[in-house]
Coordinates of C-alpha atoms in Angstrom, one line a residue:
Chain U
M29 CA 14.6 -11.6 4.8
E30 CA 11.6 -13.1 2.8
N31 CA 11.5 -16.1 5.1
K32 CA 10.9 -13.9 8.2
I33 CA 8.0 -12.2 6.6
D34 CA 4.7 -13.2 8.2
I35 CA 2.0 -13.5 5.4
S36 CA -0.4 -15.3 7.6
V37 CA -3.8 -13.6 8.2
D38 CA -6.7 -14.0 10.5
F39 CA -10.1 -14.2 8.7
A40 CA -13.4 -14.5 10.5
G41 CA -11.8 -16.5 13.3
L42 CA -9.6 -18.6 11.1
H43 CA -5.8 -18.5 11.0
L44 CA -4.6 -18.8 7.4
A45 CA -1.1 -19.5 6.2
N46 CA -1.5 -16.8 3.6
P47 CA -4.3 -14.6 2.2
V48 CA -4.8 -16.3 -1.2
F49 CA -7.8 -18.3 -2.0
A50 CA -8.9 -20.1 -5.2
A51 CA -12.3 -18.6 -6.1
S52 CA -15.4 -20.6 -6.5
G53 CA -15.9 -22.3 -9.9
T54 CA -12.3 -21.8 -11.0
A55 CA -10.7 -24.6 -9.1
G56 CA -13.4 -27.3 -9.3
Y57 CA -13.6 -29.4 -6.2
G58 CA -10.0 -29.3 -5.6
D59 CA -8.8 -32.6 -7.0
E60 CA -8.7 -31.3 -10.6
L61 CA -5.8 -28.9 -9.9
A62 CA -3.7 -31.4 -8.1
E63 CA -2.0 -32.4 -11.4
F64 CA -0.8 -28.8 -11.8
I65 CA 0.0 -27.3 -8.4
N66 CA 0.8 -28.1 -4.9
I67 CA -2.6 -27.1 -3.6
S68 CA -1.4 -27.2 0.1
A69 CA 0.5 -24.0 -0.7
I70 CA -2.6 -21.9 -1.0
G71 CA -4.3 -20.3 2.0
G72 CA -7.9 -21.3 1.2
F73 CA -10.1 -22.9 -1.3
I74 CA -13.8 -22.3 -2.3
T75 CA -15.6 -25.1 -4.1
K76 CA -17.7 -24.5 -7.1
S77 CA -21.4 -23.9 -6.3
I78 CA -23.2 -26.9 -4.7
T79 CA -27.0 -27.2 -5.1
L80 CA -29.3 -29.6 -3.3
E81 CA -29.9 -31.7 -6.4
P82 CA -27.4 -32.2 -9.3
R83 CA -27.6 -29.7 -12.1
R84 CA -26.7 -30.4 -15.7
G85 CA -26.0 -26.7 -16.5
N86 CA -26.6 -24.6 -19.5
P87 CA -26.4 -25.8 -23.2
P88 CA -23.1 -24.8 -25.0
P89 CA -21.5 -22.5 -25.9
R90 CA -21.0 -21.7 -22.3
A91 CA -18.0 -19.4 -22.5
V92 CA -16.3 -16.9 -24.7
E93 CA -13.2 -14.8 -24.4
T94 CA -13.7 -11.0 -24.6
D95 CA -11.2 -8.2 -24.3
S96 CA -9.2 -8.8 -21.1
G97 CA -11.8 -11.1 -19.8
M98 CA -14.3 -13.8 -20.5
L99 CA -18.0 -14.5 -20.3
N100 CA -19.4 -17.6 -18.8
A101 CA -22.8 -19.1 -18.4
I102 CA -22.2 -22.5 -17.0
G103 CA -25.5 -22.6 -15.2
L104 CA -24.3 -24.0 -11.8
A105 CA -23.6 -27.4 -13.4
N106 CA -22.6 -29.5 -10.3
I107 CA -22.9 -33.1 -9.0
G108 CA -25.4 -32.2 -6.3
M109 CA -25.0 -32.3 -2.5
E110 CA -25.2 -36.0 -1.8
K111 CA -22.6 -36.9 -4.4
F112 CA -20.4 -34.0 -3.1
V113 CA -20.5 -35.5 0.4
T114 CA -19.7 -39.1 -0.7
E115 CA -17.2 -38.4 -3.5
K116 CA -15.5 -35.1 -3.0
L117 CA -15.5 -34.3 0.7
P118 CA -13.1 -37.2 1.5
I119 CA -10.6 -35.6 -0.9
L120 CA -11.1 -32.1 0.5
S121 CA -10.6 -33.4 4.1
N122 CA -7.0 -34.3 3.2
M123 CA -6.3 -30.8 1.9
K124 CA -4.3 -28.3 3.9
P125 CA -6.0 -25.1 2.7
V126 CA -9.1 -24.0 4.5
V127 CA -12.2 -25.1 2.6
F128 CA -15.3 -23.1 2.1
V129 CA -18.3 -24.7 0.3
N130 CA -20.1 -22.3 -2.0
I131 CA -23.8 -23.0 -1.9
A132 CA -26.5 -22.0 -4.3
G133 CA -30.2 -22.6 -4.6
E134 CA -33.6 -21.5 -5.9
T135 CA -35.3 -21.1 -2.6
I136 CA -34.0 -20.0 0.8
E137 CA -35.0 -23.5 2.1
E138 CA -32.6 -25.1 -0.3
Y139 CA -29.8 -23.0 0.9
A140 CA -30.6 -23.7 4.4
A141 CA -30.9 -27.5 3.8
I142 CA -27.4 -27.6 2.4
A143 CA -25.9 -25.7 5.2
E144 CA -27.7 -27.9 7.7
R145 CA -26.5 -31.1 6.1
L146 CA -22.9 -30.0 5.7
C147 CA -22.4 -28.1 8.9
T148 CA -21.3 -31.2 10.8
E149 CA -18.4 -31.9 8.4
K150 CA -15.1 -31.3 9.9
A151 CA -13.4 -30.7 6.5
I152 CA -15.4 -27.6 5.9
A153 CA -14.5 -24.3 7.7
G154 CA -17.5 -22.5 6.3
F155 CA -19.8 -21.6 3.5
E156 CA -19.9 -18.9 0.8
L157 CA -23.4 -17.9 0.0
N158 CA -23.9 -17.5 -3.7
I159 CA -26.8 -15.0 -3.8
S160 CA -25.4 -13.3 -6.9
C161 CA -24.9 -15.9 -9.6
P162 CA -26.5 -14.1 -12.6
N163 CA -27.2 -17.3 -14.7
V164 CA -30.1 -19.0 -13.0
K165 CA -33.3 -17.3 -13.8
K166 CA -35.3 -18.3 -10.7
G167 CA -32.7 -17.6 -8.2
G168 CA -29.3 -15.9 -8.4
I169 CA -29.6 -12.3 -8.9
C170 CA -33.0 -11.9 -7.3
F171 CA -31.8 -12.9 -3.8
G172 CA -28.8 -10.6 -4.0
T173 CA -30.3 -7.3 -5.1
E174 CA -32.9 -6.7 -2.4
P175 CA -31.5 -5.8 1.0
S176 CA -34.4 -7.3 3.0
V177 CA -34.1 -10.6 1.1
V178 CA -30.3 -10.6 1.6
E179 CA -30.8 -10.2 5.4
Q180 CA -33.5 -12.9 5.4
I181 CA -31.5 -15.5 3.5
T182 CA -28.3 -14.8 5.5
S183 CA -30.0 -15.2 8.9
T184 CA -31.8 -18.3 7.8
V185 CA -28.6 -19.9 6.5
K186 CA -26.7 -18.7 9.6
K187 CA -29.0 -20.5 11.9
A188 CA -28.7 -23.7 9.7
C189 CA -24.9 -23.6 9.5
K190 CA -24.5 -23.6 13.3
K191 CA -20.9 -22.7 14.2
K192 CA -19.4 -22.7 10.7
I193 CA -18.4 -19.4 9.2
L194 CA -20.8 -17.8 6.8
M195 CA -19.5 -15.6 4.1
V196 CA -21.9 -13.8 1.7
K197 CA -20.8 -13.2 -1.9
L198 CA -22.1 -10.0 -3.3
S199 CA -23.2 -9.2 -6.9
P200 CA -21.9 -5.9 -8.4
A201 CA -25.1 -5.4 -10.3
V202 CA -26.8 -3.4 -7.6
T203 CA -27.6 0.2 -7.0
D204 CA -25.8 0.5 -3.7
I205 CA -23.5 -2.4 -2.8
S206 CA -22.9 -1.0 0.7
E207 CA -26.6 -1.3 1.5
I208 CA -26.5 -5.0 0.5
A209 CA -23.3 -5.6 2.5
S210 CA -25.0 -4.1 5.6
A211 CA -28.0 -6.2 5.1
A212 CA -25.8 -9.4 5.0
I213 CA -24.0 -8.4 8.2
D214 CA -27.4 -7.6 9.8
G215 CA -28.4 -11.1 8.9
G216 CA -25.3 -12.5 10.7
A217 CA -22.7 -12.8 7.9
D218 CA -19.2 -13.4 9.4
A219 CA -17.5 -12.2 6.2
I220 CA -18.3 -10.6 2.9
S221 CA -16.8 -11.6 -0.5
L222 CA -17.0 -9.4 -3.5
I223 CA -17.4 -9.2 -6.4
N224 CA -19.2 -11.8 -8.4
T225 CA -19.3 -11.4 -12.2
F226 CA -21.1 -8.8 -14.1
T227 CA -23.9 -9.8 -16.4
A228 CA -22.7 -9.1 -20.0
M229 CA -22.9 -10.4 -23.5
A230 CA -21.1 -10.9 -26.8
I231 CA -22.7 -11.2 -30.3
D232 CA -21.7 -13.0 -33.4
I233 CA -22.2 -10.3 -36.1
E234 CA -22.4 -12.9 -38.9
T235 CA -25.3 -14.8 -37.4
R236 CA -26.6 -11.9 -35.3
R237 CA -27.0 -14.3 -32.4
P238 CA -25.5 -14.0 -28.9
I239 CA -22.4 -16.1 -28.7
L240 CA -23.5 -17.8 -25.5
A241 CA -26.5 -20.2 -25.7
N242 CA -27.8 -18.6 -22.5
R243 CA -27.6 -15.2 -24.3
T244 CA -25.9 -13.6 -21.4
G245 CA -23.0 -14.6 -19.1
G246 CA -21.0 -13.3 -16.3
L247 CA -18.0 -11.2 -17.1
S248 CA -14.8 -12.0 -15.2
G249 CA -11.1 -11.4 -15.6
P250 CA -8.8 -8.4 -15.6
A251 CA -11.5 -6.4 -17.4
I252 CA -13.5 -6.1 -14.1
K253 CA -10.5 -5.5 -11.7
P254 CA -10.7 -1.7 -11.4
I255 CA -14.5 -1.9 -10.6
A256 CA -14.0 -4.7 -8.2
L257 CA -11.3 -2.8 -6.4
Y258 CA -13.5 0.3 -6.2
L259 CA -16.4 -1.7 -4.7
V260 CA -14.2 -3.5 -2.2
H261 CA -12.9 -0.1 -1.1
K262 CA -16.4 1.4 -0.9
V263 CA -17.8 -1.5 1.2
Y264 CA -14.7 -1.4 3.5
T265 CA -14.9 2.3 4.2
E266 CA -18.7 2.6 4.4
V267 CA -19.6 -0.7 6.1
T268 CA -17.2 -3.4 7.1
K269 CA -14.4 -1.4 8.8
K270 CA -16.9 0.0 11.3
R271 CA -18.6 -3.4 12.0
N272 CA -15.3 -5.2 12.1
I273 CA -16.2 -7.8 9.4
P274 CA -13.5 -9.0 7.0
I275 CA -13.7 -8.8 3.3
M276 CA -12.6 -11.3 0.8
G277 CA -11.7 -9.3 -2.4
L278 CA -11.9 -10.7 -5.8
G279 CA -12.4 -9.8 -9.5
G280 CA -9.7 -10.0 -12.1
I281 CA -6.7 -10.7 -9.8
R282 CA -3.8 -12.3 -11.7
T283 CA -0.7 -10.9 -10.2
A284 CA 0.7 -10.1 -6.7
A285 CA 0.3 -6.4 -7.4
D286 CA -3.4 -6.9 -8.1
A287 CA -3.7 -8.9 -4.8
I288 CA -1.9 -6.2 -2.8
E289 CA -4.1 -3.5 -4.3
F290 CA -7.2 -5.3 -3.0
M291 CA -5.7 -5.6 0.4
I292 CA -4.7 -1.9 0.6
A293 CA -8.2 -1.1 -0.4
G294 CA -9.6 -3.1 2.6
A295 CA -9.6 -6.8 1.7
T296 CA -8.2 -9.1 4.4
V297 CA -7.9 -12.0 2.0
I298 CA -8.2 -12.2 -1.8
A299 CA -9.4 -14.9 -4.2
I300 CA -8.1 -15.7 -7.6
G301 CA -10.6 -16.8 -10.2
T302 CA -10.3 -16.6 -14.0
A303 CA -6.5 -16.4 -13.9
N304 CA -6.5 -20.1 -12.6
F305 CA -7.8 -21.1 -16.1
V306 CA -4.7 -19.5 -17.7
D307 CA -2.1 -20.5 -15.1
P308 CA -3.0 -23.2 -12.8
D309 CA -0.1 -22.2 -10.6
V310 CA -0.9 -18.5 -10.5
S311 CA -1.7 -18.7 -6.8
I312 CA 1.8 -19.8 -6.0
K313 CA 3.2 -16.9 -8.0
V314 CA 1.0 -14.4 -6.2
I315 CA 2.0 -15.7 -2.8
E316 CA 5.7 -15.4 -3.7
G317 CA 5.1 -11.9 -5.1
I318 CA 3.4 -10.8 -1.8
K319 CA 6.4 -11.9 0.1
K320 CA 8.7 -10.0 -2.2
Y321 CA 6.6 -6.9 -2.0
C322 CA 6.7 -7.0 1.8
S323 CA 10.4 -7.6 1.8
R324 CA 11.0 -4.6 -0.5
N325 CA 8.8 -2.3 1.6
K326 CA 10.1 -3.6 5.0
I327 CA 6.7 -4.9 6.0
T328 CA 7.0 -7.7 8.5
T329 CA 3.4 -8.8 8.6
V330 CA 1.1 -8.6 5.6
R331 CA -1.8 -7.8 8.0
E332 CA -0.4 -4.2 8.2
I333 CA -1.4 -3.4 4.6
V334 CA -5.1 -4.3 4.9
G335 CA -7.0 -1.1 4.5
S336 CA -3.9 1.0 4.6
I337 CA -5.0 3.1 1.7
L338 CA -4.1 6.8 2.2
Chain R
M3 CA 4.4 -32.0 -2.2
T4 CA 2.0 -33.0 -4.9
K5 CA 3.8 -34.3 -7.9
I6 CA 3.5 -32.1 -10.9
K7 CA 2.4 -34.1 -13.9
K8 CA 1.0 -31.9 -16.6
G9 CA 2.6 -28.6 -16.4
P10 CA 2.8 -25.7 -16.9
F11 CA 6.0 -26.6 -18.8
W12 CA 8.3 -24.4 -21.0
A13 CA 8.8 -25.8 -24.4
K14 CA 11.5 -24.6 -26.9
V15 CA 10.6 -24.0 -30.5
C16 CA 12.8 -26.2 -32.7
G17 CA 11.2 -26.0 -36.0
H18 CA 8.5 -23.8 -37.7
K19 CA 7.5 -23.7 -41.3
Q20 CA 4.6 -22.8 -43.5
T21 CA 3.1 -25.9 -45.0
G22 CA 0.0 -24.5 -46.8
R23 CA -1.6 -21.2 -47.6
T24 CA -2.8 -20.7 -43.9
F25 CA -1.2 -23.8 -42.3
Y26 CA 2.1 -23.9 -40.3
K27 CA 3.9 -26.8 -38.6
L28 CA 5.4 -25.9 -35.2
S29 CA 7.9 -28.3 -33.5
L30 CA 8.3 -27.9 -29.7
E31 CA 11.1 -29.5 -27.8
L32 CA 10.5 -30.5 -24.2
T33 CA 13.0 -31.6 -21.7
G34 CA 12.8 -32.9 -18.0
D35 CA 9.3 -33.4 -16.6
G36 CA 7.8 -31.9 -19.7
A37 CA 9.5 -34.5 -21.9
K38 CA 8.4 -37.2 -19.6
S39 CA 4.8 -36.0 -19.6
F40 CA 4.5 -35.5 -23.3
S41 CA 6.3 -38.8 -24.2
K42 CA 3.1 -40.5 -23.2
T43 CA 0.9 -38.5 -25.6
I44 CA -1.9 -40.4 -27.2
P45 CA -3.1 -39.3 -30.7
G46 CA -6.2 -37.1 -30.2
Q47 CA -5.0 -35.5 -27.0
F48 CA -4.3 -31.8 -27.0
V49 CA -2.1 -29.1 -25.5
Q50 CA -3.0 -25.7 -24.1
I51 CA -0.6 -23.0 -25.2
D52 CA -0.2 -19.5 -23.7
L53 CA 0.1 -17.3 -26.7
S54 CA -0.8 -14.0 -24.8
T55 CA 2.9 -13.0 -24.5
I56 CA 3.8 -13.7 -28.1
A57 CA 4.3 -10.7 -30.3
L58 CA 2.1 -10.0 -33.3
P59 CA 3.6 -10.1 -36.9
P60 CA 4.7 -6.6 -38.3
I61 CA 1.4 -4.7 -38.6
E62 CA 1.7 -4.2 -42.4
T63 CA 1.9 -8.0 -43.0
I64 CA -1.3 -8.8 -41.0
P65 CA -4.0 -10.0 -43.4
D66 CA -6.9 -7.5 -43.7
E67 CA -9.4 -10.1 -42.2
F68 CA -7.3 -10.1 -38.9
A69 CA -6.1 -6.5 -38.9
Q70 CA -8.7 -5.1 -36.5
Q71 CA -9.3 -8.1 -34.2
S72 CA -5.5 -8.7 -33.9
R73 CA -5.4 -5.7 -31.6
R74 CA -7.4 -7.6 -29.0
G75 CA -5.3 -8.8 -26.0
L76 CA -5.5 -12.5 -25.4
L77 CA -6.3 -13.9 -22.0
L78 CA -6.9 -17.6 -22.3
R79 CA -4.7 -20.4 -23.6
R80 CA -5.6 -22.0 -26.9
P81 CA -5.9 -25.7 -27.5
F82 CA -4.1 -27.6 -30.2
S83 CA -3.9 -31.2 -31.2
F84 CA -0.6 -32.9 -32.2
C85 CA 0.3 -34.2 -35.7
D86 CA 3.2 -36.2 -34.2
V87 CA 5.0 -36.7 -30.9
T88 CA 8.4 -38.4 -30.7
T89 CA 10.8 -39.1 -27.9
K90 CA 14.6 -39.5 -28.3
K91 CA 16.6 -40.0 -25.2
E92 CA 15.7 -37.1 -22.8
K93 CA 13.8 -35.0 -25.3
T94 CA 10.3 -35.1 -26.5
I95 CA 9.4 -33.3 -29.7
A96 CA 5.7 -32.4 -30.1
E97 CA 4.6 -31.3 -33.6
I98 CA 1.6 -29.1 -34.0
L99 CA 0.0 -28.4 -37.4
Y100 CA -2.1 -25.3 -37.1
C101 CA -4.2 -23.1 -39.2
V102 CA -4.3 -19.2 -38.8
V103 CA -7.9 -18.5 -37.7
G104 CA -7.6 -15.5 -35.4
P105 CA -5.4 -13.3 -33.2
A106 CA -3.9 -16.2 -31.2
S107 CA -2.8 -18.4 -34.2
L108 CA -1.6 -15.2 -35.9
R109 CA 0.7 -14.5 -33.0
M110 CA 1.9 -18.1 -33.2
T111 CA 3.2 -17.6 -36.7
T112 CA 6.0 -15.3 -35.4
L113 CA 7.6 -18.0 -33.2
K114 CA 11.1 -18.8 -34.3
N115 CA 13.7 -21.4 -33.3
G116 CA 14.9 -20.9 -29.7
D117 CA 11.7 -19.1 -28.5
R118 CA 10.0 -20.5 -25.6
V119 CA 6.3 -21.1 -25.0
N120 CA 4.3 -22.1 -21.9
I121 CA 2.3 -25.2 -22.3
I122 CA 0.0 -27.5 -20.3
G123 CA -0.7 -31.1 -21.3
P124 CA -1.1 -33.6 -22.8
L125 CA -4.8 -33.2 -22.0
G126 CA -7.9 -35.2 -22.8
N127 CA -8.5 -38.9 -23.5
G128 CA -7.1 -39.6 -27.1
F129 CA -8.2 -42.2 -29.6
T130 CA -8.5 -45.9 -28.7
M131 CA -6.3 -48.0 -30.9
P132 CA -7.9 -50.2 -33.6
K133 CA -7.2 -53.5 -31.9
G134 CA -8.9 -56.5 -33.6
K135 CA -9.8 -54.5 -36.7
K136 CA -8.8 -55.2 -40.3
A137 CA -9.0 -51.6 -41.6
A138 CA -8.9 -48.1 -40.0
L139 CA -10.5 -45.3 -41.9
L140 CA -9.2 -41.9 -41.0
V141 CA -11.6 -39.2 -42.1
S142 CA -10.5 -35.6 -42.1
G143 CA -12.3 -32.3 -43.0
G144 CA -10.8 -28.9 -43.2
M145 CA -8.3 -28.4 -40.4
G146 CA -9.2 -31.7 -38.8
C147 CA -6.2 -33.7 -40.1
P148 CA -3.4 -33.3 -37.5
P149 CA -4.6 -35.7 -34.8
L150 CA -5.4 -38.2 -37.6
L151 CA -1.9 -38.0 -39.0
H152 CA -0.6 -38.6 -35.5
L153 CA -2.8 -41.6 -35.3
L154 CA -1.8 -42.9 -38.7
N155 CA 1.9 -42.9 -37.5
L156 CA 1.0 -45.0 -34.5
I157 CA -1.2 -47.4 -36.5
K158 CA 1.7 -47.9 -39.0
R159 CA 4.2 -48.5 -36.1
D160 CA 2.2 -50.6 -33.8
Y161 CA -0.4 -52.2 -35.9
P162 CA 1.2 -52.8 -39.3
A163 CA -1.2 -55.6 -40.1
I164 CA -4.1 -53.1 -40.1
A165 CA -4.8 -51.5 -43.3
A166 CA -5.1 -47.7 -43.0
Y167 CA -7.1 -45.6 -45.4
V168 CA -7.0 -41.8 -45.2
F169 CA -9.8 -39.6 -46.5
I170 CA -8.9 -35.9 -46.7
G171 CA -11.6 -33.2 -47.5
A172 CA -10.9 -29.5 -48.1
K173 CA -12.7 -26.6 -49.7
S174 CA -10.1 -26.4 -52.4
K175 CA -6.6 -27.5 -53.3
A176 CA -5.2 -24.2 -51.8
D177 CA -6.8 -25.1 -48.4
L178 CA -5.0 -28.5 -48.0
P179 CA -2.9 -28.3 -44.8
C180 CA 0.4 -29.8 -45.8
P181 CA 2.2 -31.7 -48.6
E182 CA 1.8 -35.0 -46.9
V183 CA -1.9 -35.0 -47.6
A184 CA -1.9 -33.0 -50.9
K185 CA -1.6 -36.1 -53.1
E186 CA -3.5 -39.4 -53.5
Y187 CA -1.7 -42.6 -52.9
S188 CA -2.8 -46.0 -54.1
G189 CA -1.3 -47.9 -51.1
K190 CA 1.0 -50.0 -53.3
K191 CA 4.4 -49.0 -51.8
K192 CA 3.5 -49.7 -48.2
E193 CA 2.1 -46.2 -47.8
P194 CA -1.5 -46.0 -46.6
V195 CA -4.2 -45.4 -49.2
M196 CA -4.9 -41.7 -49.3
L197 CA -7.9 -40.3 -51.0
L198 CA -8.7 -36.6 -51.5
S199 CA -11.9 -34.6 -52.1
T200 CA -12.3 -30.9 -52.6
E201 CA -15.6 -29.0 -52.8
D202 CA -14.5 -27.3 -56.0
G203 CA -12.8 -30.3 -57.6
S204 CA -9.3 -28.6 -57.7
A205 CA -7.8 -31.7 -56.1
G206 CA -8.9 -35.3 -55.9
T207 CA -12.7 -36.0 -56.3
K208 CA -15.1 -33.1 -56.5
G209 CA -17.5 -33.1 -53.5
L210 CA -17.6 -33.8 -49.8
V211 CA -15.2 -36.1 -47.9
T212 CA -18.3 -37.8 -46.5
E213 CA -19.4 -38.7 -50.0
L214 CA -16.1 -40.0 -50.8
L215 CA -16.3 -42.2 -47.6
E216 CA -19.7 -43.5 -48.6
N217 CA -18.7 -44.4 -52.1
W218 CA -15.6 -46.2 -50.8
L219 CA -17.6 -48.2 -48.2
D220 CA -20.1 -49.3 -50.9
K221 CA -17.2 -51.0 -52.7
S222 CA -14.8 -51.9 -49.9
G223 CA -15.6 -55.5 -49.3
Y224 CA -14.8 -55.3 -45.6
A225 CA -17.4 -56.5 -43.1
A226 CA -18.6 -53.7 -41.0
K227 CA -17.3 -55.3 -37.8
D228 CA -13.8 -55.4 -39.3
I229 CA -13.7 -51.5 -39.8
I230 CA -13.2 -48.6 -37.5
I231 CA -13.7 -45.0 -38.4
Y232 CA -11.8 -42.1 -36.9
S233 CA -12.8 -38.6 -37.7
C234 CA -12.0 -35.0 -37.0
G235 CA -13.3 -31.9 -38.8
P236 CA -16.2 -29.4 -38.8
E237 CA -19.2 -30.4 -36.7
A238 CA -21.6 -30.7 -39.6
M239 CA -19.1 -33.2 -41.3
L240 CA -18.7 -35.1 -38.0
S241 CA -22.4 -35.4 -37.7
R242 CA -22.7 -36.9 -41.2
V243 CA -19.8 -39.3 -40.4
A244 CA -21.6 -40.4 -37.2
G245 CA -24.7 -40.9 -39.3
I246 CA -22.9 -43.1 -41.8
S247 CA -21.2 -45.1 -39.1
K248 CA -24.6 -45.7 -37.4
E249 CA -26.4 -46.7 -40.7
R250 CA -23.7 -49.2 -41.5
K251 CA -23.0 -50.3 -37.9
I252 CA -19.3 -49.4 -38.1
D253 CA -17.4 -48.4 -34.9
C254 CA -16.5 -44.8 -35.0
Q255 CA -14.5 -42.4 -32.8
I256 CA -14.9 -38.7 -33.2
S257 CA -12.7 -35.7 -32.2
M258 CA -14.9 -32.9 -31.0
E259 CA -14.1 -29.2 -30.5
R260 CA -15.6 -26.7 -28.1
M261 CA -14.6 -23.2 -26.9
M262 CA -12.6 -23.9 -23.7
A263 CA -11.3 -21.7 -21.0
C264 CA -9.1 -24.0 -18.9
G265 CA -8.8 -27.3 -20.8
I266 CA -8.4 -29.3 -17.6
G267 CA -11.9 -29.9 -16.5
V268 CA -12.3 -27.0 -14.0
C269 CA -14.3 -24.3 -15.8
Q270 CA -17.0 -26.6 -17.3
S271 CA -17.3 -24.5 -20.4
C272 CA -16.8 -27.1 -23.1
A273 CA -20.0 -29.1 -22.5
I274 CA -21.1 -31.7 -25.1
E275 CA -24.6 -33.3 -24.9
C276 CA -24.2 -37.1 -24.9
R277 CA -26.7 -39.9 -24.7
L278 CA -26.8 -42.1 -21.7
P279 CA -26.7 -45.8 -22.8
D280 CA -30.0 -47.6 -22.6
S281 CA -31.9 -44.4 -21.7
R282 CA -33.6 -41.5 -23.3
N283 CA -31.8 -39.2 -20.9
T284 CA -28.7 -37.1 -21.9
I285 CA -25.9 -35.7 -19.9
Y286 CA -23.3 -33.0 -20.6
K287 CA -19.8 -34.3 -20.8
L288 CA -16.7 -32.1 -21.0
C289 CA -14.8 -31.9 -24.3
C290 CA -11.5 -31.3 -22.4
K291 CA -11.7 -34.1 -19.9
D292 CA -14.2 -36.7 -21.1
G293 CA -13.1 -36.1 -24.7
P294 CA -12.1 -34.6 -27.1
I295 CA -12.6 -38.1 -28.5
F296 CA -16.1 -39.6 -28.2
D297 CA -17.8 -42.7 -29.5
A298 CA -19.9 -41.4 -32.4
K299 CA -23.0 -43.1 -31.0
E300 CA -23.1 -41.0 -27.8
I301 CA -22.9 -37.6 -29.3
I302 CA -26.0 -35.5 -29.9
F303 CA -25.2 -33.1 -32.7
S304 CA -26.7 -29.8 -32.7
E305 CA -26.8 -29.5 -36.4

């Protein structure tokens, strides 16, 4: 029975073997996880954020565990676009999962320059626009909180990335996330991913200093899942359903049940983030669990459950 | 299908005993792919253990200092070094000497023979062996001794001509991790020379292990180029050891520690600032993948 279940999905014009992605920043550039899982088994893969120039990232400590979650303030440490093209793209091109490159920058021009350079690469299906990374003072949260800026950056990058798919990743730290989602779609977004981390902090009570050198970091993990689920549902019902734009749901997913909740709430695909740090093979378990759920509930195609909330 | 090399594996507990006031030794048995993977463990490498599913000890036995924080649920794996790894036939036994420092290691104390734990590894780079040296100095502070004991075993086995000197530092006699390092040895009966120092003088020489090391170096008679120092312990101590090795032009490898989320080079949490050779510039290396063992010369200590 389980073999006959169709867990493939269509997402912004792509046909995917299954709805499970590895979220940006939690699976590196793809090659790191190869020692732990058969990466071909997952539906899609999003690289860590790439910037035009290499970035060394924030001073340590960069991460700390909190209740049912963790804070990180990596500071977009990455090898930069040119090195990404020469060193990592050849590896990605041999991978079966659909590849999205997460791009970040401090100016709209930087984002556009990366999209323009990478849009001719066959190995890349599309881009995820990081307009919500809360760690970089000059960029990050500023782009993602103002609807007019979101529309502007989306439309500029959309022109630059030609025929590639453009997905915009939303920050939860906004007054009305639906307004931001609408602005991204007005700007030409082909898909919306949500949510990024929440800005948060932890303090060492002995030294009275923040534990992270950056003082604040992004909260991820199971702690944020119910909020992420609510926001996915809100954006689905208020915006994307009407406009026929698919959602990638993420935030604290670590089991098949979590993934299915997001799909019922309105996500066409889901991404697993922090859970990859604990279990590098968690994606495989989630894919198996989705099949079992469908089998148990006599669902023949997983697409049926998307937005099926009563 | 990509070949799975480093886990996750299930390991079976095959020994567990208290070796000091807050120290325990846990023996894990691996079979199959896990045994193969861990049979190649180099001293200084580490393992990531998922302790989130392990029960807490009975609530009334939890020390006051951990009583409240032990209620926190664990999410991430915890990294541990090895004090020995041995392979016999199809099985590999990995031994972990650990200190109870928080909710995760507190849970670890309840593991008993036959229990299974989920592990990933061996991870990181490990120490480089002391080829061409006449003496290896193993300098441990606090809970830093396990990877050095592992290294000591390999030096004795593979480099018997190299003299090993072990320097153990602790706050007091009660803080020494295990009986193997609780006594001084002169090195006469083939055993390595072992020297102790405690901050309160309750065992060995009173003072810091770095002072013990310096006093020994002053009198040793070895040429600097014939010696190598290996060190693991608190960062302030490692910083001093690195300083001593620089002043005296002695090769030195240091085991570093950072908060890690993944341990496999993905999350980029465990950054360590390092000097670039022949340059004033620095880069961040990753403790989990580029380390945890670093050349003392490259590390920029924060303290």
